[in-house]
Short mmCIF file of C-alpha atoms and ligand atoms in Angstrom, two decimals:
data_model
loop_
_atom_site.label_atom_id
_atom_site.label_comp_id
_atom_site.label_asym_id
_atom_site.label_seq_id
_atom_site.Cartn_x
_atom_site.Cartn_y
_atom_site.Cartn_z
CA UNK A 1 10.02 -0.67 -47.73
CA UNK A 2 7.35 0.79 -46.07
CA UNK A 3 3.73 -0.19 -46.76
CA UNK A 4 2.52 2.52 -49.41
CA UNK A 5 -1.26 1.37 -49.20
CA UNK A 6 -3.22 2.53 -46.29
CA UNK A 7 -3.47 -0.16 -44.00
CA UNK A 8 -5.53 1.29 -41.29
CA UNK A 9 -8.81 -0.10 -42.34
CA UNK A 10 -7.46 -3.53 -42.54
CA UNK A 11 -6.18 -2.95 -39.18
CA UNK A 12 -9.11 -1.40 -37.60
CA UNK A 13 -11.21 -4.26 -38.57
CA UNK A 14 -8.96 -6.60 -36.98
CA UNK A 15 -9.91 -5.24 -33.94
CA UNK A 16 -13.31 -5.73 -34.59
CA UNK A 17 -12.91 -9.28 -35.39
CA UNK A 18 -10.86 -9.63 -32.15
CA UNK A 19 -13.47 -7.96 -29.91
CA UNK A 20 -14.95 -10.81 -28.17
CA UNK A 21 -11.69 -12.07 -27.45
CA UNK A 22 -10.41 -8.57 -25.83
CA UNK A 23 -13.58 -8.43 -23.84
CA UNK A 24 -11.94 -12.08 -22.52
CA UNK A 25 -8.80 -11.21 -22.25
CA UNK A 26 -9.72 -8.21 -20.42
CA UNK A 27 -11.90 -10.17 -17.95
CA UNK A 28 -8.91 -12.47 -16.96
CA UNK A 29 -6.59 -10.03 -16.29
CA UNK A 30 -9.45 -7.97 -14.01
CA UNK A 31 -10.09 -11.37 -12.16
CA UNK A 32 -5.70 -11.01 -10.81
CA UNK A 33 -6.87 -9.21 -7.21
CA UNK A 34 -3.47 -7.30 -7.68
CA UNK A 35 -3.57 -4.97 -5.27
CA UNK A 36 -0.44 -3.10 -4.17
CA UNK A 37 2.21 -5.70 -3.62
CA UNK A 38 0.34 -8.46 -5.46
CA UNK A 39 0.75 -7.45 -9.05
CA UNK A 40 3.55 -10.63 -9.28
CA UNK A 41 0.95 -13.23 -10.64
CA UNK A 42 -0.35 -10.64 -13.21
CA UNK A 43 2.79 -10.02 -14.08
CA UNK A 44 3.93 -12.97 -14.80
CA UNK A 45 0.22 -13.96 -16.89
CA UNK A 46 1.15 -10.92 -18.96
CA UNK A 47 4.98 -11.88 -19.53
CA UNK A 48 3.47 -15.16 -20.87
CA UNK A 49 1.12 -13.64 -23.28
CA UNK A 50 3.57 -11.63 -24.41
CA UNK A 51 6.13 -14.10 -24.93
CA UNK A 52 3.56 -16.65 -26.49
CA UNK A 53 0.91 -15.24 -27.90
CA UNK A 54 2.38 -12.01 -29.36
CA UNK A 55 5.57 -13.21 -29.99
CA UNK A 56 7.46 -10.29 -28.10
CA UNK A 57 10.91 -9.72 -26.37
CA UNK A 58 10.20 -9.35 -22.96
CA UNK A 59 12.39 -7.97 -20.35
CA UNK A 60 11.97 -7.59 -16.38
CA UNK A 61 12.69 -5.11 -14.31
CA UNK A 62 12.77 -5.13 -10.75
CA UNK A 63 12.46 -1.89 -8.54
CA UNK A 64 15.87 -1.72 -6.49
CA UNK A 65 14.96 1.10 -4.11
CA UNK A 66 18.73 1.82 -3.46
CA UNK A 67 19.49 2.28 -7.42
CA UNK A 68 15.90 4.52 -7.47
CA UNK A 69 16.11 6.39 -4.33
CA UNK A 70 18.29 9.42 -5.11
CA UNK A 71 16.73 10.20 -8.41
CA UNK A 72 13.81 13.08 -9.02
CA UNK A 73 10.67 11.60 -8.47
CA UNK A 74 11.43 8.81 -6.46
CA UNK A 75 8.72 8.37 -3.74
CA UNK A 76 9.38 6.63 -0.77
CA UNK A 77 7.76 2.89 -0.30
CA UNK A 78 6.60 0.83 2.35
CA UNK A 79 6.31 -2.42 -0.16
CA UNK A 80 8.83 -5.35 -0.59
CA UNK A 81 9.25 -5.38 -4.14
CA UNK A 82 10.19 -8.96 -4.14
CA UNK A 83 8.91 -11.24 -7.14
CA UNK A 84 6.83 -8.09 -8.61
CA UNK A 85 8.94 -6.27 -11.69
CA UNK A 86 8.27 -4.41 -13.99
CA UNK A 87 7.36 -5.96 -17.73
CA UNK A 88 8.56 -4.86 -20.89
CA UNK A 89 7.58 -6.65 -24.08
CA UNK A 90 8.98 -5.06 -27.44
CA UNK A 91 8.17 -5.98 -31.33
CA UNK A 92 10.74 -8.00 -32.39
CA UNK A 93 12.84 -6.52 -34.92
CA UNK A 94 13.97 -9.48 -37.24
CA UNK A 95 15.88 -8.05 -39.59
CA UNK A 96 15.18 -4.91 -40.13
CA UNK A 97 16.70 -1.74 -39.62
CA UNK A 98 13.88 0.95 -37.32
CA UNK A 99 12.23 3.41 -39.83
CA UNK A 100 11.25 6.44 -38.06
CA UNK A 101 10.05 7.06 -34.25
CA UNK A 102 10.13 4.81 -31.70
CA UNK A 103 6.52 4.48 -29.51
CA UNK A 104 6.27 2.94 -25.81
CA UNK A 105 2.40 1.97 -25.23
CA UNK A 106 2.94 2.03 -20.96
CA UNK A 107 -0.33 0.70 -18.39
CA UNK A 108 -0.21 0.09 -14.75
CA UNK A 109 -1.53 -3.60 -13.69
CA UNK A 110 -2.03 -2.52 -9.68
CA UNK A 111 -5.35 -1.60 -8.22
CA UNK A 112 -6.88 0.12 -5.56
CA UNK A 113 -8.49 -1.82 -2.21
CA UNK A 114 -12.12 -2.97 -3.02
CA UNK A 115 -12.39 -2.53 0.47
CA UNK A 116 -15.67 -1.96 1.86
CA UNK A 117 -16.46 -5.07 -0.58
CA UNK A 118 -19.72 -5.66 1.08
CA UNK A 119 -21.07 -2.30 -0.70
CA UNK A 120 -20.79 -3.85 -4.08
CA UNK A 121 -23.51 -5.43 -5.76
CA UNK A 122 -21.55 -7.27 -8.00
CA UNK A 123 -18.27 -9.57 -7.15
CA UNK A 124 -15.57 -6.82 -7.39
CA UNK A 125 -12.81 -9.86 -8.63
CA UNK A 126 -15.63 -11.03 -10.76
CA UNK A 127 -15.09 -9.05 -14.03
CA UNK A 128 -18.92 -9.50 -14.49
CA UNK A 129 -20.49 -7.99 -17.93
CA UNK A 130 -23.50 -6.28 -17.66
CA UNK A 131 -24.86 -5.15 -21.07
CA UNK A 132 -22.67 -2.31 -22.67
CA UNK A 133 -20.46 -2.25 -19.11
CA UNK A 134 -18.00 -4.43 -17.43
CA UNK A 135 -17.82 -4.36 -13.39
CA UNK A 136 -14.92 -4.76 -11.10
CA UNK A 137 -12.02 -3.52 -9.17
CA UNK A 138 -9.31 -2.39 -11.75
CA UNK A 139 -11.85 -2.53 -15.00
CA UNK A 140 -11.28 1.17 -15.13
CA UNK A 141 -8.37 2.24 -13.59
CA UNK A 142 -6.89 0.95 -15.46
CA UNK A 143 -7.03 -3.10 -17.13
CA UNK A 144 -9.55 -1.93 -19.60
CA UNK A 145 -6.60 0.62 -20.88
CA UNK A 146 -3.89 -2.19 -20.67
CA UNK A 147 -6.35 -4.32 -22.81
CA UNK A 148 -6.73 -1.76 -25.48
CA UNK A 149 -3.19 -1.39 -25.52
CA UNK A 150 -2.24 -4.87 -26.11
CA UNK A 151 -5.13 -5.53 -28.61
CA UNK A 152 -4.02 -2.81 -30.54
CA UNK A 153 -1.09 -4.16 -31.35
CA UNK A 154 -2.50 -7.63 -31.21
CA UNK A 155 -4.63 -6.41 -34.28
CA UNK A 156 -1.95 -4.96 -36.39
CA UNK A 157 -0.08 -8.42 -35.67
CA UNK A 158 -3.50 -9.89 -37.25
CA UNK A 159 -4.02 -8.05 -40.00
CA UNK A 160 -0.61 -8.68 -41.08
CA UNK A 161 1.63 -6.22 -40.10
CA UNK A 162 4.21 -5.17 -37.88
CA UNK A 163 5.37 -1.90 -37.03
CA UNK A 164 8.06 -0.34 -38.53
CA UNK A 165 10.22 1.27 -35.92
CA UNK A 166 10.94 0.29 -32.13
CA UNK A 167 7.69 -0.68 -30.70
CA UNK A 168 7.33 -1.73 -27.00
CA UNK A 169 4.57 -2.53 -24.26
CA UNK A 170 5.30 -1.97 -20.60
CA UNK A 171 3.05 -3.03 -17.63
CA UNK A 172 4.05 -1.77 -14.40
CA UNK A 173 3.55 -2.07 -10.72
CA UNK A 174 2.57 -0.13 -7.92
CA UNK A 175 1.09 3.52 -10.05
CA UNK A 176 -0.89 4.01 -7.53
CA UNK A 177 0.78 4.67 -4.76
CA UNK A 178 4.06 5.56 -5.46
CA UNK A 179 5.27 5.22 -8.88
CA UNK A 180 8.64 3.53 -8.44
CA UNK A 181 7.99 0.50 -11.08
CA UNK A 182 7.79 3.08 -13.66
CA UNK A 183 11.12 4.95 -12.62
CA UNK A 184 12.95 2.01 -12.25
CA UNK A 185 11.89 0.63 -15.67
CA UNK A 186 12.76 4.05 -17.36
CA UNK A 187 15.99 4.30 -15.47
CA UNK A 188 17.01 1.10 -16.89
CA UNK A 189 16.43 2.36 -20.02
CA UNK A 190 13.09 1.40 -21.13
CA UNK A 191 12.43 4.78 -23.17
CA UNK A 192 11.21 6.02 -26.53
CA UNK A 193 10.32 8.82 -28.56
CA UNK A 194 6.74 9.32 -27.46
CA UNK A 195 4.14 7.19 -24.57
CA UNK A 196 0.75 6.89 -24.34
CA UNK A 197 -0.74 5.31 -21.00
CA UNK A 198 -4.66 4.93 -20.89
CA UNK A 199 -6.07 5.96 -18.24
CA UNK A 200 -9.44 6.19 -18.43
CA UNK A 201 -9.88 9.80 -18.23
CA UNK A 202 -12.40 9.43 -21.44
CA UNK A 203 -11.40 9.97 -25.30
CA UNK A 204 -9.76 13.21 -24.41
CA UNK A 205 -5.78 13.62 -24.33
CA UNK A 206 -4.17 15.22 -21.26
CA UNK A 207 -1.95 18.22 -21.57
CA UNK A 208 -1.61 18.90 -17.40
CA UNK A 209 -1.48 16.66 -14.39
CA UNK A 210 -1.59 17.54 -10.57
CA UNK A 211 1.53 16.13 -8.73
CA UNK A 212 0.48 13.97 -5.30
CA UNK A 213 1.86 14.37 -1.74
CA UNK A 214 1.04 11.83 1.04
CA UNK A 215 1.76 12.31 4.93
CA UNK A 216 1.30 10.06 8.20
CA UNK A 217 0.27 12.32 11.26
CA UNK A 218 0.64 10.78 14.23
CA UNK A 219 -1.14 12.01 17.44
CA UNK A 220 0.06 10.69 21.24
CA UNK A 221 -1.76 11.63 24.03
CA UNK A 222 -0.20 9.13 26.58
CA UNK A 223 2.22 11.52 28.71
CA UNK A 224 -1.35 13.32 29.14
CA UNK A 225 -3.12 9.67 30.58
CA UNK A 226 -3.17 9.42 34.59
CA UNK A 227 -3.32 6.14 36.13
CA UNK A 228 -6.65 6.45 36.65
CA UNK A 229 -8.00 6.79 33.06
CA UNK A 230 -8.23 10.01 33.29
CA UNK A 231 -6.24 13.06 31.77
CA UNK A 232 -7.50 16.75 30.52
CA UNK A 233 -7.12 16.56 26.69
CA UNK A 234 -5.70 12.66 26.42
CA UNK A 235 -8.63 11.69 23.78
CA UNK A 236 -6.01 11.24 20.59
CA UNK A 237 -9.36 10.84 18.84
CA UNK A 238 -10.72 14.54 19.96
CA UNK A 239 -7.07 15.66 19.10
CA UNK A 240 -7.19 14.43 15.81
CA UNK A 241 -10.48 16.24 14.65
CA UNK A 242 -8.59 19.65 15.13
CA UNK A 243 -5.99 18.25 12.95
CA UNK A 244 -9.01 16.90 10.36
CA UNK A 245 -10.70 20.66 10.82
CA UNK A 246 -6.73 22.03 9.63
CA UNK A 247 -6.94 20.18 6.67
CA UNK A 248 -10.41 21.21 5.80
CA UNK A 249 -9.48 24.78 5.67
CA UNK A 250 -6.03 24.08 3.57
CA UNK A 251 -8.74 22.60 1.34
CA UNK A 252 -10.54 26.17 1.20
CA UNK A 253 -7.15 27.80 0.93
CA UNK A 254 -5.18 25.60 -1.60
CA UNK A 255 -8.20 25.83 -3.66
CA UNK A 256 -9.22 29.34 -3.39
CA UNK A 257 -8.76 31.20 -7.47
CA UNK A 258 -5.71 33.36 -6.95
CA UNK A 259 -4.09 30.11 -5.68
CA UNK A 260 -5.00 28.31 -9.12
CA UNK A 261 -2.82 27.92 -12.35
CA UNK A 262 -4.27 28.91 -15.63
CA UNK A 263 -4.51 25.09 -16.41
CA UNK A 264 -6.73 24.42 -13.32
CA UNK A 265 -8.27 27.40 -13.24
CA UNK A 266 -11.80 26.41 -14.94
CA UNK A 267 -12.15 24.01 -12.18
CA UNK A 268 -14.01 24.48 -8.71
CA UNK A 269 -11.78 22.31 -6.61
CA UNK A 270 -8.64 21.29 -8.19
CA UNK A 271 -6.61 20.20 -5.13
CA UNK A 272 -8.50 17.18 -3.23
CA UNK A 273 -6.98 17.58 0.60
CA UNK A 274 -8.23 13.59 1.77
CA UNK A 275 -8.18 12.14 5.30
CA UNK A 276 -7.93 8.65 3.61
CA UNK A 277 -7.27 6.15 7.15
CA UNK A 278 -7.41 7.33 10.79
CA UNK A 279 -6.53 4.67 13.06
CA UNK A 280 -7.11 5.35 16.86
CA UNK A 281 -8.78 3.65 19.86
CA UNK A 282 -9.83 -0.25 20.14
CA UNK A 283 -12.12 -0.66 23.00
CA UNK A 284 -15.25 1.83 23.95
CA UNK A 285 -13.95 2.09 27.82
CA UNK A 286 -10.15 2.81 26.76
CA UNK A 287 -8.93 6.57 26.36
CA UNK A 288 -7.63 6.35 22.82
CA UNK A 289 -4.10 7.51 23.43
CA UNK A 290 -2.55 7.56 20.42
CA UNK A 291 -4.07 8.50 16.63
CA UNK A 292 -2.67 7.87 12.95
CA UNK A 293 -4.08 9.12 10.25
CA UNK A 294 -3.08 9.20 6.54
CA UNK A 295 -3.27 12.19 4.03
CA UNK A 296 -3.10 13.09 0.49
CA UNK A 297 -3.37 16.05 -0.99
CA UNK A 298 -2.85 16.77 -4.78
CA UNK A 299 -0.09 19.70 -5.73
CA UNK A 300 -0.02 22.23 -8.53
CA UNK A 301 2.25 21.81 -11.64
CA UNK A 302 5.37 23.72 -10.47
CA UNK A 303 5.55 22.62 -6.76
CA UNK A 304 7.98 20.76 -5.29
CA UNK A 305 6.71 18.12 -3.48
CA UNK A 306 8.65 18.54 -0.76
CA UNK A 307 7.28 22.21 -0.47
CA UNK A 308 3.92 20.62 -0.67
CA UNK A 309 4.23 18.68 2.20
CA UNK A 310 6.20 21.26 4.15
CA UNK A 311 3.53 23.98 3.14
CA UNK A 312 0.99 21.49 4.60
CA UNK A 313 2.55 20.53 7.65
CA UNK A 314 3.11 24.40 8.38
CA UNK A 315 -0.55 25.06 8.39
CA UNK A 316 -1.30 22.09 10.23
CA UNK A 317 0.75 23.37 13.14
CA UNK A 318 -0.47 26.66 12.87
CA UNK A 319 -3.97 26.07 12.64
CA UNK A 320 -3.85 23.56 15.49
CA UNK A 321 -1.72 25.88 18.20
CA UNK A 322 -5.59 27.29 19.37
CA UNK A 323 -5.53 23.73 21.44
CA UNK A 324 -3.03 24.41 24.39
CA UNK A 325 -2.43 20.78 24.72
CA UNK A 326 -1.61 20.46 20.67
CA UNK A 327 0.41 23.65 21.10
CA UNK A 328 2.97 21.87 23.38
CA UNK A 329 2.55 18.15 21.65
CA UNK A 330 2.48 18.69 18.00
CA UNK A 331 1.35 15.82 15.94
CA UNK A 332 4.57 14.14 14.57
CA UNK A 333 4.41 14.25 10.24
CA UNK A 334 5.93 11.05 8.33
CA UNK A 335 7.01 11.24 4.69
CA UNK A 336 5.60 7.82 3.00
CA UNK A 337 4.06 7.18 -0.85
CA UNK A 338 3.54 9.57 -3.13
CA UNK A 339 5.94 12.56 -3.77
CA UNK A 340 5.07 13.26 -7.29
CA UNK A 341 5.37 16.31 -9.13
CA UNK A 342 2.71 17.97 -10.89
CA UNK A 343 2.85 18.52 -14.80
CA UNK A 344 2.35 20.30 -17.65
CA UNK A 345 2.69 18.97 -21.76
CA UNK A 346 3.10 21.25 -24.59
CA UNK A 347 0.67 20.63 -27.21
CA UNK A 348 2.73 21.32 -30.24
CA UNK A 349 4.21 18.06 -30.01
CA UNK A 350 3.56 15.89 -33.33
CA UNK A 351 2.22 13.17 -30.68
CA UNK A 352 -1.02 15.48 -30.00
CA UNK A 353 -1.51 16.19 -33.90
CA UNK A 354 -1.09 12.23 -34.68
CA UNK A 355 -3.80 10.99 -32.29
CA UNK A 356 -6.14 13.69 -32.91
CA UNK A 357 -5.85 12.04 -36.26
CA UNK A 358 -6.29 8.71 -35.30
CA UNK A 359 -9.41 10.13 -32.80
CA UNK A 360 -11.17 11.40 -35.50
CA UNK A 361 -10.49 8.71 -37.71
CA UNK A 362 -12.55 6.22 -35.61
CA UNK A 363 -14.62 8.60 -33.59
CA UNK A 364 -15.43 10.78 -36.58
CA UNK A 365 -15.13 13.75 -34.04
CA UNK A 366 -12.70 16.14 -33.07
CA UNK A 367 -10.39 15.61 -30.21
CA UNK A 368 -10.37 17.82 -27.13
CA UNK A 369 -7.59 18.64 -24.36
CA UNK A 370 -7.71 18.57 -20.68
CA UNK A 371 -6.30 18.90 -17.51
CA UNK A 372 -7.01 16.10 -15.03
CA UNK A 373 -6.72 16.92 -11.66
CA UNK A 374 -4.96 13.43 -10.16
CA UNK A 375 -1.57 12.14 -11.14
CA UNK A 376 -0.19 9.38 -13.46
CA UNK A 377 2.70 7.83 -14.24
CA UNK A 378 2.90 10.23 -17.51
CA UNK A 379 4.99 12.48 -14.85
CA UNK A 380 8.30 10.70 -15.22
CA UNK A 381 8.56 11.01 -19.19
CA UNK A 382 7.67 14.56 -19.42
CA UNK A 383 9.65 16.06 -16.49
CA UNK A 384 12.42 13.51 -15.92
CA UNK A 385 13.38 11.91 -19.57
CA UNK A 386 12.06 15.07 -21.57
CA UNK A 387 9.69 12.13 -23.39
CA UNK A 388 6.26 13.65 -25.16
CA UNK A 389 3.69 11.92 -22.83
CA UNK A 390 -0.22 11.73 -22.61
CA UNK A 391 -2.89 10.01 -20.89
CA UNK A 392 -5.76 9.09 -23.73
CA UNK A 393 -8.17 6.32 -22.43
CA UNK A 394 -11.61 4.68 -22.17
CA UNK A 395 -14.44 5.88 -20.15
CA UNK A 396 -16.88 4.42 -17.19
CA UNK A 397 -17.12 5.83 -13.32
CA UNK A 398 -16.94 4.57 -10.19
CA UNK A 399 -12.94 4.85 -10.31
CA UNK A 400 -11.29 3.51 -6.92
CA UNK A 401 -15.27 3.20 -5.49
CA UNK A 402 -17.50 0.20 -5.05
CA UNK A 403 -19.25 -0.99 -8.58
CA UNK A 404 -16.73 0.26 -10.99
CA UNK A 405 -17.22 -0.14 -14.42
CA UNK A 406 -15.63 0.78 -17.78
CA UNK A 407 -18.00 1.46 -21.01
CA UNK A 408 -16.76 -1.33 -23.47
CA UNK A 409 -17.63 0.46 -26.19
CA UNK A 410 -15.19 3.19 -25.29
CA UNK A 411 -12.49 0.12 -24.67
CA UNK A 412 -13.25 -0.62 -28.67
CA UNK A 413 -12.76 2.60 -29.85
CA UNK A 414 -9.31 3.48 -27.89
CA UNK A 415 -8.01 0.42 -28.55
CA UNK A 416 -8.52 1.24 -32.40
CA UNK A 417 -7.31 4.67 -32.04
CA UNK A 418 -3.94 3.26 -29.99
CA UNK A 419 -3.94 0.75 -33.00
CA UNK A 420 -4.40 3.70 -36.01
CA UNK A 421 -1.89 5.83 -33.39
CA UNK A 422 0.31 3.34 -34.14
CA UNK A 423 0.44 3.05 -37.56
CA UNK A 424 0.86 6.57 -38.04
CA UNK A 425 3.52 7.07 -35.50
CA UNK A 426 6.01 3.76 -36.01
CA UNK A 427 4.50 3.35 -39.78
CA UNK A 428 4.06 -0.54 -40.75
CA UNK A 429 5.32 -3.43 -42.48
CA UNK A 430 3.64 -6.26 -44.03
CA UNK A 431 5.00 -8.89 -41.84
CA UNK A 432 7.27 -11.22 -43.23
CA UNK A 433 5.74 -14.08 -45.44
CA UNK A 434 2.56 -12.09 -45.75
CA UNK A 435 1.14 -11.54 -48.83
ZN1 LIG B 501 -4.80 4.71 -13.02
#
């Protein structure tokens, strides 16, 4: 039978009484540098916990590119994916039979490069708490979020209770780039009814995404060099800034209002067009004759990627044909990372109405909406596996920047509003032997 009291307080105060300890936890897994590609140690930390300290069924998945590579938003990766899967830890059922919906709580454990780590003032592997804040690579985007999700559950366990229907946790690799870990774990099966991921885009739910498009332009001036180190037009470097000037102004255009969807259209600059690496040239008396540089540029909900990129390239060589010498040497365009689709939830879904609920239980506010213009992993389940998806997380700045840092206080609250979420979505048991 289903618990008939209201449990919630019991449960929210379990997270208060297991603050300290989340603050901990969360600094251990923020001290893992997992970077792209080395998520595997994390990964395995997190199995453990799961296994031990939660008492969860844990699966792995690993990303086989071949199984992957033909479905919808697969994005094409440059990573081995050897020795870093995907981990999926779910509520053991004992004997009972699942009560109502099933709930999928899903964070990514990869983060961006510290890189240039001598421009933070604080260690950025250090996890270092400062007051109200916590600093380091990851503490934002998103550990703090994979904390609150595991704590929330970790409370309920405390308090006494399990939940009643399918229940499952899944960490995943490599969100930031491409997304793969997160297909391959939901092609194997790893689903359910509804998913929260926190990302920390603050106490407000998502209802629209931008998709993500990345491109490697490559510039080679060498059939221009003469054996003299000379050659009319052979700087790759000088080539490249007409190619960085073409970007600027598919910036102005991509962003310009008529361009805009109603979701995005409140915002100034939806579409970020980035330059993000440009590698060219290694000694001051060398003509630099060949240039690289890597681009991403966000897409609207509604565009194919592939247009994206396509759309992109077009204007590229368009805007570029002024230069004679670009005119009859293109740049060369390589597909690589992201090729994610934008997207766009419905807000009648029961998931919205349950955790404004649970947001104004603990916040004693109401609950917005937005639109945040990046993309998350919440793609896959709303496009591909028609799953009711949104990103509701904890707050701080400095995201992918030097001196990031999450608000803990924020961490506290989502990870009682994922916990009261919870409750009301999967409904509770006392566990067994409980009185
Ligand atoms: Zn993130």
């Amino acid at each position: 039978m289903t618990e008939t009291i209201n449990p919630s307080q019991k449960v929210l105060a379990s997270v208060d009484k297991l603050w300290e300890e989340e603050i901990e936890f969360l600094q251990t897994i923020a001290r893992f540098p997992s970077t792209i590609e080395y998520e595997g140690s994390l990964q395995l930390y997190l199995k453990n916990f799961f296994q031990n300290e939660l008492q969860m069924d844990v699966e792995t998945v690993d990303v086989d590119e071949k199984e992957i590579s033909s479905l919808p938003g697969y994005s094409p990766s440059e990573w081995s994916y050897a020795g870093r899967p995907v981990v999926v830890a779910k509520a053991p059922r004992n004997s009972r039979e699942s009560e109502g919906s099933s709930l999928l709580f899903q964070g990514h454990v990869d983060v961006v490069s510290p890189e240039p780590k001598h421009k933070w003032s604080v260690d950025p592997w250090g996890a270092q708490r400062i007051g109200d804040r916590l600093y380091g690579r990851g503490v934002l985007d998103m550990k703090s979020g994979v904390a609150a999700m595991i704590y929330a559950y970790k409370a309920i366990r405390e308090a006494g209770y399990e939940p009643a229907s399918d229940f499952s946790i899944k960490t995943v690799i490599e969100e930031e780039a491409t997304g793969n870990g997160t297909l391959a774990a939901a092609n194997a099966g790893h689903l359910a009814d509804a998913v929260l991921i926190p990302e920390p885009f603050g106490q407000c739910p998502s209802t629209a995404q931008l998709g993500s498009i990345w491109l490697r332009i490559h510039i080679d001036t060498s059939s221009n060099l003469q054996s003299d180190q000379t050659g009319v037009g052979a700087n790759a470097i000088e080539k490249a800034q007409s190619v960085i000037e073409a970007l600027q102004s598919y910036r102005e255009y991509v962003n310009r209002d008529e361009q805009k969807p109603p979701e995005f259209a409140h915002m100034e600059e939806p579409i970020d067009v980035e330059v993000g690496t440009m590698h060219s040239g290694d000694f001051a008396s060398n003509i630099p004759v060949e240039a690289t540089l890597e681009v991403r540029s966000a897409v609207y909900p509604g565009k194919d990627p592939a247009e994206g990129k396509q759309d992109l390239i077009d204007w590229i060589l368009d805007k570029t044909k002024d230069d004679e010498w670009l005119r009859e040497h293109p740049p060369a365009f390589e597909s690589f990372g992201f090729h994610a689709e934008g997207m766009v939830m419905p807000e009648e879904d029961p998931l919205f109405a349950k955790l404004d609920e649970a947001h104004e239980l603990v916040t004693g506010k109401q609950c917005g909406r937005q639109a945040i213009p990046v993309t998350t992993d919440a793609r896959y389940y709303g496009l591909y596996y028609d799953t009711p998806v949104t990103c509701y997380g904890p707050s701080g700045a400095k995201m992918h920047e030097p001196d990031e840092w999450v608000d803990l206080e924020s961490v506290k609250n989502v990870t009682k509003v994922y916990a009261d979420f919870l409750i009301r979505w999967c409904g509770i048991y006392k566990k067994e032997g409980e009185s």
